[in-house]
């Protein structure tokens, strides 16, 4: 037997285990039923065009009524189906095609919502490999409380299926009687809703071959430890192009999830993905649809599922205070007070002729009108609740594997733009919106960008109900490379964080100059920034390209092209050419003439991954160190005093059974400096020697003793970063009388402590 393992996810992961016979011949064939299973839609007809029926067939994209690819509709179970005989061990590309009116003149193509696998054609075709036996298009349906109510799947084999088991944790039920033998579709409706952590469906044929699919589902309301996450911000247009049009897209991101996983990323935040005239996709033309240059809504769902399959989370950027002048709300309500959408728009004066607006000057020379909305209008509030709920659960099945895990809110404000029109928004708009969405998914996360970049965000967190804000003042503190500025912004960030809330630590984003440019291209300073971001007490969020030191300085060209330098194509290769390079802005203006992307400059994934001394490998190792040390994820931050103006020193520390102490010592200057560090405040009175182990290199340290605990001597080279674990040596029972063994910091190698206390971590 051979084993094929595929991973899917809701919040952490869903795993697929397929067992198939080693003796299957390629000439074998089996009947496979394709299923379009979305009863919330009102398609008139559905087709399954594929390579096996000449893509429909279609004429200029349209498939005729009665075509061989047309599917049948099961009105009882509400799904479309089509059975086809296909060769085992062959791979087939396919899609779904809808008729949206009786004549078929309105039509649409989408990828299969129940199959996250896509080909590399650039057309977002779904692909399926025919196994024998196989389990296809599995679907778990849960109610609003997270209880399982129904399980659906296609189960196919060249031999008769003799056994089907569905298990809920350790409770298993034989459900073979629920299988529609003629179609190979099983729809098992539970007698009563069930809450389960592990749901599994298994089938076996009379040749004793089996196939299994399982969902590992955290229950609703799980307290996710957000401090364990490492987020990565992606500007979609610039990340990776999958179809050769030089524009980054959803499928491109999907193709590079393995890269992010290798780096150590656990979550991604995408800048806006909704349809817009602007290249950055702020000021939406439509909140319900994705930008077709990135892909369609179904393609985005595929990306979400792929992210979850990698055990990662995904946030999307939401800016809902404005629309573009191309949005239906504006085009149908301008000069038309009778329009349904009149109340959505902030109009000044009579007859809807004077919208509160401003003009966005685009890099391509166009002018995009931007319209301010009235956020207190009940109809608008109701729309937003439904729209956000859609992105959380696109098929509205109570399961969130196809929906986002959180939202980043662009410049969340209580008094929008200080214009005294949209006021008291924290209490009347944002808090009710968040509360409503949490009733759907208690784990949904709201990350607000405080509009005032000098604000640490305490009021925003307490008044709006958001879960997190950004450490924007700390970002600017770090960029000074000044010890006092960094310490002050670190202290203020933590003191401003309410209990139970979070901050996302950043050193750059899409609105500021690249950190590498601020650092003057100094590798040492870039590593300092990495260390400060990844060892501070909160959720680190990298900006794409930060890990390879991409450069970029804002321009002054009188348009939104000013920001293109800090939103350039991610540099995958040593040169600017290569598959996937998202050079959408090439040859369009001074941002291209003055591009920071240069051939063979050492700033690329291709050049840095093989180089153990590169910035990429530094980030890779530092993220790994963070993940393996609980003190860096959950520990308290404590600054520790030293005698040098250029050297920053602090610890992250946990206590109790998971006691661990990690110290960071950073020389912000360019010259070597001898320093004395006062460890007495964090270690207390030392009764024995303590040691430090270098977590990032091979440096050795003198032991700490009672005589040097308050003036521990160390010399740091210019720009040097030391991250070390502080631990006691192996202890024994013949210790000083009265010594509390449980108070000692525990090193993972402290075997005698483990033997004395076998339940200790």
mmCIF file with all atom_site columns, C-alpha atoms in Angstrom, residues 230 232 259 262-265 507-508 515-516 523 525-534 540-543 545-550 608 612-626 696:
data_model
loop_
_atom_site.group_PDB
_atom_site.id
_atom_site.type_symbol
_atom_site.label_atom_id
_atom_site.label_alt_id
_atom_site.label_comp_id
_atom_site.label_asym_id
_atom_site.label_entity_id
_atom_site.label_seq_id
_atom_site.pdbx_PDB_ins_code
_atom_site.Cartn_x
_atom_site.Cartn_y
_atom_site.Cartn_z
_atom_site.occupancy
_atom_site.B_iso_or_equiv
_atom_site.pdbx_formal_charge
_atom_site.auth_seq_id
_atom_site.auth_comp_id
_atom_site.auth_asym_id
_atom_site.auth_atom_id
_atom_site.pdbx_PDB_model_num
ATOM 1  C CA . UNK A 1 230 ? 4.047  35.339 12.878 1.00 0.00 ? 230 UNK A CA 1
ATOM 2  C CA . UNK A 1 232 ? 3.223  38.479 6.829  1.00 0.00 ? 232 UNK A CA 1
ATOM 3  C CA . UNK A 1 259 ? 7.803  29.538 0.624  1.00 0.00 ? 259 UNK A CA 1
ATOM 4  C CA . UNK A 1 262 ? 9.410  27.509 5.057  1.00 0.00 ? 262 UNK A CA 1
ATOM 5  C CA . UNK A 1 263 ? 10.187 31.023 6.284  1.00 0.00 ? 263 UNK A CA 1
ATOM 6  C CA . UNK A 1 264 ? 8.073  30.339 9.378  1.00 0.00 ? 264 UNK A CA 1
ATOM 7  C CA . UNK A 1 265 ? 5.036  32.488 8.634  1.00 0.00 ? 265 UNK A CA 1
ATOM 8  C CA . UNK A 1 507 ? 9.011  47.934 11.302 1.00 0.00 ? 507 UNK A CA 1
ATOM 9  C CA . UNK A 1 508 ? 7.623  48.738 7.840  1.00 0.00 ? 508 UNK A CA 1
ATOM 10 C CA . UNK A 1 515 ? 13.227 49.567 6.506  1.00 0.00 ? 515 UNK A CA 1
ATOM 11 C CA . UNK A 1 516 ? 16.298 48.538 4.506  1.00 0.00 ? 516 UNK A CA 1
ATOM 12 C CA . UNK A 1 523 ? 22.878 44.295 6.991  1.00 0.00 ? 523 UNK A CA 1
ATOM 13 C CA . UNK A 1 525 ? 20.894 47.355 11.083 1.00 0.00 ? 525 UNK A CA 1
ATOM 14 C CA . UNK A 1 526 ? 18.456 45.209 9.137  1.00 0.00 ? 526 UNK A CA 1
ATOM 15 C CA . UNK A 1 527 ? 19.194 42.351 11.548 1.00 0.00 ? 527 UNK A CA 1
ATOM 16 C CA . UNK A 1 528 ? 18.655 44.722 14.473 1.00 0.00 ? 528 UNK A CA 1
ATOM 17 C CA . UNK A 1 529 ? 15.218 45.552 13.122 1.00 0.00 ? 529 UNK A CA 1
ATOM 18 C CA . UNK A 1 530 ? 14.423 41.867 12.720 1.00 0.00 ? 530 UNK A CA 1
ATOM 19 C CA . UNK A 1 531 ? 15.543 41.100 16.273 1.00 0.00 ? 531 UNK A CA 1
ATOM 20 C CA . UNK A 1 532 ? 13.546 43.934 17.805 1.00 0.00 ? 532 UNK A CA 1
ATOM 21 C CA . UNK A 1 533 ? 10.408 42.956 15.929 1.00 0.00 ? 533 UNK A CA 1
ATOM 22 C CA . UNK A 1 534 ? 10.602 39.231 16.627 1.00 0.00 ? 534 UNK A CA 1
ATOM 23 C CA . UNK A 1 540 ? 5.204  40.273 14.754 1.00 0.00 ? 540 UNK A CA 1
ATOM 24 C CA . UNK A 1 541 ? 4.009  41.201 11.263 1.00 0.00 ? 541 UNK A CA 1
ATOM 25 C CA . UNK A 1 542 ? 6.560  41.270 8.443  1.00 0.00 ? 542 UNK A CA 1
ATOM 26 C CA . UNK A 1 543 ? 5.968  43.182 5.214  1.00 0.00 ? 543 UNK A CA 1
ATOM 27 C CA . UNK A 1 545 ? 10.269 41.523 0.956  1.00 0.00 ? 545 UNK A CA 1
ATOM 28 C CA . UNK A 1 546 ? 11.368 42.685 4.391  1.00 0.00 ? 546 UNK A CA 1
ATOM 29 C CA . UNK A 1 547 ? 13.038 39.321 4.918  1.00 0.00 ? 547 UNK A CA 1
ATOM 30 C CA . UNK A 1 548 ? 15.397 39.908 1.972  1.00 0.00 ? 548 UNK A CA 1
ATOM 31 C CA . UNK A 1 549 ? 15.985 43.608 2.627  1.00 0.00 ? 549 UNK A CA 1
ATOM 32 C CA . UNK A 1 550 ? 14.021 45.078 -0.270 1.00 0.00 ? 550 UNK A CA 1
ATOM 33 C CA . UNK A 1 608 ? 19.898 34.712 -0.199 1.00 0.00 ? 608 UNK A CA 1
ATOM 34 C CA . UNK A 1 612 ? 23.796 31.051 5.450  1.00 0.00 ? 612 UNK A CA 1
ATOM 35 C CA . UNK A 1 613 ? 24.887 34.585 6.387  1.00 0.00 ? 613 UNK A CA 1
ATOM 36 C CA . UNK A 1 614 ? 22.052 36.310 4.493  1.00 0.00 ? 614 UNK A CA 1
ATOM 37 C CA . UNK A 1 615 ? 19.217 38.353 5.929  1.00 0.00 ? 615 UNK A CA 1
ATOM 38 C CA . UNK A 1 616 ? 16.706 35.740 4.750  1.00 0.00 ? 616 UNK A CA 1
ATOM 39 C CA . UNK A 1 617 ? 18.428 33.028 6.738  1.00 0.00 ? 617 UNK A CA 1
ATOM 40 C CA . UNK A 1 618 ? 18.655 35.340 9.740  1.00 0.00 ? 618 UNK A CA 1
ATOM 41 C CA . UNK A 1 619 ? 14.874 35.842 9.658  1.00 0.00 ? 619 UNK A CA 1
ATOM 42 C CA . UNK A 1 620 ? 14.376 32.122 9.096  1.00 0.00 ? 620 UNK A CA 1
ATOM 43 C CA . UNK A 1 621 ? 16.438 31.203 12.138 1.00 0.00 ? 621 UNK A CA 1
ATOM 44 C CA . UNK A 1 622 ? 15.050 33.988 14.322 1.00 0.00 ? 622 UNK A CA 1
ATOM 45 C CA . UNK A 1 623 ? 11.466 32.948 13.622 1.00 0.00 ? 623 UNK A CA 1
ATOM 46 C CA . UNK A 1 624 ? 12.408 29.363 14.447 1.00 0.00 ? 624 UNK A CA 1
ATOM 47 C CA . UNK A 1 625 ? 13.974 30.480 17.718 1.00 0.00 ? 625 UNK A CA 1
ATOM 48 C CA . UNK A 1 626 ? 10.836 32.446 18.567 1.00 0.00 ? 626 UNK A CA 1
ATOM 49 C CA . UNK A 1 696 ? 21.462 32.606 17.113 1.00 0.00 ? 696 UNK A CA 1
#
